Tab-separated table of C-alpha atoms in Angstrom:
chain	number	residue	atom	x	y	z
A	532	LEU	CA	0.000	0.000	0.000
A	533	ASP	CA	1.161	3.468	-0.875
A	534	ALA	CA	2.531	5.300	2.204
A	535	ALA	CA	1.469	8.749	0.968
A	536	LYS	CA	-2.097	7.604	0.393
A	537	GLU	CA	-2.181	5.874	3.777
A	538	ALA	CA	-0.978	9.138	5.332
A	539	GLU	CA	-3.862	11.002	3.667
A	540	LEU	CA	-6.322	8.509	5.155
A	541	HIS	CA	-4.640	8.806	8.534
A	542	VAL	CA	-5.117	12.596	8.510
A	543	ALA	CA	-8.816	12.112	7.745
A	544	ASP	CA	-9.035	9.552	10.567
A	545	ILE	CA	-7.478	12.031	13.000
A	546	TYR	CA	-10.119	14.637	12.103
A	547	PHE	CA	-12.777	11.968	12.569
A	548	GLU	CA	-11.467	10.883	15.979
A	549	ARG	CA	-11.361	14.524	17.093
A	550	GLU	CA	-15.017	14.827	16.056
A	551	GLU	CA	-14.087	17.432	13.459
A	552	TYR	CA	-16.577	15.865	11.088
A	553	ILE	CA	-16.718	18.525	8.380
A	554	GLU	CA	-12.922	18.430	8.009
A	555	ALA	CA	-12.939	14.632	8.125
A	556	ARG	CA	-15.665	14.438	5.481
A	557	ASP	CA	-13.754	16.812	3.191
A	558	ALA	CA	-10.577	14.768	3.638
A	559	TYR	CA	-12.301	11.417	2.997
A	560	LEU	CA	-14.211	12.726	-0.025
A	561	GLY	CA	-11.072	14.324	-1.414
A	562	PHE	CA	-9.236	11.036	-1.001
A	563	ALA	CA	-12.001	9.077	-2.755
A	564	LYS	CA	-12.046	11.559	-5.629
A	565	LEU	CA	-8.258	11.560	-6.073
A	566	HIS	CA	-7.788	7.797	-5.656
A	567	PRO	CA	-10.924	6.077	-7.016
A	568	THR	CA	-9.128	2.760	-7.650
A	569	TYR	CA	-7.250	2.562	-4.351
A	570	PRO	CA	-8.154	-0.598	-2.369
A	571	LYS	CA	-9.392	1.437	0.611
A	572	VAL	CA	-11.560	3.868	-1.365
A	573	ASP	CA	-14.690	2.216	0.084
A	574	TYR	CA	-13.335	2.864	3.583
A	575	ALA	CA	-12.922	6.559	2.772
A	576	ALA	CA	-16.397	6.744	1.220
A	577	PHE	CA	-17.974	4.952	4.190
A	578	ARG	CA	-16.259	7.179	6.727
A	579	ALA	CA	-17.312	10.287	4.757
A	580	ALA	CA	-20.929	9.111	4.937
A	581	LEU	CA	-20.497	8.192	8.607
A	582	THR	CA	-19.585	11.792	9.455
A	583	HIS	CA	-23.203	12.779	8.746
A	584	TYR	CA	-24.457	10.091	11.105
A	585	LYS	CA	-22.044	11.261	13.797
A	586	GLU	CA	-23.425	14.804	13.446
A	587	ILE	CA	-26.960	13.760	14.413
A	588	PRO	CA	-27.759	15.498	17.719
A	589	SER	CA	-27.335	13.185	20.679
A	590	ASP	CA	-30.205	11.485	22.483
A	591	PHE	CA	-29.032	12.839	25.827
A	592	PHE	CA	-31.871	12.293	28.285
A	593	LEU	CA	-32.186	15.904	29.507
A	594	LEU	CA	-32.721	17.219	26.008
A	595	PRO	CA	-35.916	16.913	23.978
A	596	PRO	CA	-36.476	13.452	22.483
A	597	PRO	CA	-34.744	12.907	19.125
A	598	GLU	CA	-38.014	13.002	17.150
A	599	GLU	CA	-38.584	16.594	18.329
A	600	LYS	CA	-35.252	17.836	16.979
A	601	ASP	CA	-34.264	19.092	13.544
A	602	GLN	CA	-33.928	16.085	11.238
A	603	SER	CA	-31.642	17.564	8.574
A	604	GLU	CA	-28.549	15.604	9.668
A	605	VAL	CA	-30.634	12.425	9.895
A	606	ARG	CA	-31.726	12.994	6.285
A	607	ASN	CA	-28.125	13.763	5.263
A	608	ALA	CA	-26.920	10.545	6.912
A	609	LEU	CA	-29.644	8.514	5.195
A	610	ARG	CA	-28.818	9.960	1.761
A	611	ALA	CA	-25.061	9.525	2.267
A	612	MET	CA	-25.383	5.891	3.395
A	613	GLN	CA	-27.793	5.025	0.580
A	614	GLU	CA	-25.348	6.527	-1.902
A	615	PHE	CA	-22.472	4.580	-0.319
A	616	ILE	CA	-24.436	1.305	-0.632
A	617	ARG	CA	-25.284	2.147	-4.241
A	618	GLN	CA	-21.609	2.792	-5.104
A	619	TYR	CA	-20.043	-0.001	-3.020
A	620	PRO	CA	-22.609	-2.810	-2.624
A	621	GLN	CA	-19.855	-5.412	-2.107
A	622	SER	CA	-17.939	-3.389	0.491
A	623	GLN	CA	-17.150	-4.901	3.867
A	624	TYR	CA	-18.843	-1.756	5.276
A	625	ALA	CA	-22.136	-2.307	3.407
A	626	ALA	CA	-23.797	-4.156	6.313
A	627	GLN	CA	-22.880	-1.345	8.733
A	628	ALA	CA	-24.185	1.184	6.230
A	629	GLN	CA	-27.443	-0.767	5.890
A	630	ALA	CA	-27.879	-0.761	9.686
A	631	ILE	CA	-27.472	3.027	9.687
A	632	VAL	CA	-29.996	3.339	6.836
A	633	SER	CA	-32.474	1.362	8.958
A	634	ASP	CA	-31.807	3.493	12.034
A	635	THR	CA	-32.136	6.802	10.174
A	636	ARG	CA	-35.377	5.651	8.499
A	637	ARG	CA	-36.775	4.740	11.935
A	638	ARG	CA	-35.775	8.153	13.288
A	639	LEU	CA	-37.430	9.968	10.377
A	640	ALA	CA	-40.595	7.876	10.707
A	641	ARG	CA	-40.794	8.613	14.455
A	642	HIS	CA	-40.369	12.311	13.669
A	643	GLU	CA	-43.305	12.180	11.228
A	644	MET	CA	-45.408	10.412	13.886
A	645	TYR	CA	-44.455	13.073	16.447
A	646	VAL	CA	-45.469	15.893	14.080
A	647	ALA	CA	-48.735	14.095	13.230
A	648	ALA	CA	-49.533	13.832	16.967
A	649	PHE	CA	-48.719	17.542	17.374
A	650	TYR	CA	-51.218	18.408	14.633
A	651	ALA	CA	-53.816	15.958	15.959
A	652	LYS	CA	-53.825	17.769	19.315
A	653	ARG	CA	-54.671	20.922	17.373
A	654	GLU	CA	-57.242	19.106	15.209
A	655	ARG	CA	-55.365	19.972	12.017
A	656	TRP	CA	-56.535	16.783	10.308
A	657	ARG	CA	-55.190	17.498	6.801
A	658	ALA	CA	-51.691	17.984	8.230
A	659	VAL	CA	-52.125	14.802	10.294
A	660	ALA	CA	-53.147	12.871	7.186
A	661	ASN	CA	-50.206	14.211	5.167
A	662	ARG	CA	-47.667	13.163	7.808
A	663	LEU	CA	-49.221	9.735	8.323
A	664	GLU	CA	-49.438	9.116	4.558
A	665	THR	CA	-45.668	9.661	4.478
A	666	VAL	CA	-45.129	7.113	7.260
A	667	ALA	CA	-47.515	4.597	5.666
A	668	SER	CA	-45.912	4.828	2.223
A	669	GLU	CA	-42.220	5.644	2.800
A	670	TYR	CA	-41.545	3.947	6.134
A	671	GLN	CA	-43.339	0.598	5.925
A	672	GLY	CA	-42.185	-2.270	8.071
A	673	LEU	CA	-40.557	-0.214	10.822
A	674	GLY	CA	-43.127	-1.119	13.466
A	675	LEU	CA	-45.237	1.992	12.960
A	676	ASP	CA	-47.636	0.705	10.280
A	677	GLU	CA	-50.500	-0.067	12.644
A	678	GLU	CA	-50.345	3.269	14.457
A	679	ALA	CA	-49.969	5.221	11.204
A	680	LEU	CA	-52.821	3.466	9.409
A	681	PHE	CA	-55.276	3.707	12.306
A	682	GLY	CA	-54.226	7.352	12.631
A	683	LEU	CA	-54.974	7.835	8.926
A	684	HIS	CA	-58.394	6.254	9.381
A	685	ASN	CA	-59.061	8.678	12.239
A	686	ALA	CA	-57.796	11.735	10.333
A	687	TYR	CA	-59.819	10.907	7.203
A	688	THR	CA	-62.889	10.214	9.328
A	689	HIS	CA	-62.542	13.718	10.816
A	690	LEU	CA	-62.083	15.108	7.293
A	691	LYS	CA	-65.256	13.239	6.230
A	692	GLU	CA	-63.303	11.450	3.483
A	693	LYS	CA	-64.927	8.057	3.933
A	694	GLU	CA	-63.238	6.317	1.010
A	695	LYS	CA	-59.736	7.247	2.196
A	696	ALA	CA	-60.634	6.260	5.780
A	697	ARG	CA	-61.838	2.900	4.446
A	698	LYS	CA	-58.646	2.422	2.400
A	699	ALA	CA	-56.518	2.894	5.542
A	700	LEU	CA	-58.420	0.053	7.224
A	701	GLU	CA	-58.142	-2.144	4.124
A	702	GLU	CA	-54.395	-1.513	4.127
A	703	ILE	CA	-54.221	-2.815	7.708
A	704	LEU	CA	-55.998	-5.994	6.598
A	705	ALA	CA	-53.559	-6.389	3.700
A	706	ARG	CA	-50.371	-5.724	5.693
A	707	MET	CA	-51.261	-7.388	8.993
A	708	PRO	CA	-53.526	-10.370	8.329
A	709	GLY	CA	-54.457	-12.491	11.328
A	710	THR	CA	-53.493	-9.847	13.903
A	711	ARG	CA	-55.481	-7.952	16.510
A	712	ALA	CA	-55.026	-4.873	14.346
A	713	ALA	CA	-56.722	-6.699	11.463
A	714	GLU	CA	-59.601	-7.738	13.736
A	715	LYS	CA	-60.050	-4.146	14.883
A	716	ALA	CA	-59.899	-2.899	11.270
A	717	ARG	CA	-62.449	-5.501	10.178
A	718	ALA	CA	-64.798	-4.386	12.991
A	719	LEU	CA	-64.418	-0.718	12.007
A	720	LEU	CA	-65.065	-1.579	8.353
A	721	ALA	CA	-68.275	-3.373	9.354
A	722	GLU	CA	-69.483	-0.187	11.055
A	723	THR	CA	-69.097	1.942	7.904
């Protein structure tokens, strides 16, 4: 391995360890751009993407919960990791990147649920429906489907949009057959 290139990576690693993430990201991205065929280019690309994840505000217990905070770094981390996986699907770091994609998607879905609940308290049903539609379509399978779809049924019922309320219940039946949620949805459908 080339000593000069290893030194470049080492400088980026030092920035990273010092939590100087912008400088680290610039160094890793610069390395990847200058040395696209170097054996450790996937390492540099992964670490560049990881800087976004490291910049997500902490979940320190005295601060507001993570879903109440600005989500821009969460979105940046998601985009960066998805791009890394797209460019380096065979990388030894791909599984780690996929775990971060899952975590950031969960965080964004919880944020949408938090905002929907905020609007529900204020009876802003269109805003509730918009947020829950996002969760139901973009964040399936993260453990929030039931809550989002029943919330959609409730929001559309308040908006007097019976067909959309019905569709939310039908979606529960389709996604969660044989569950208590499906039983509840079936009972609500029978009432309409």
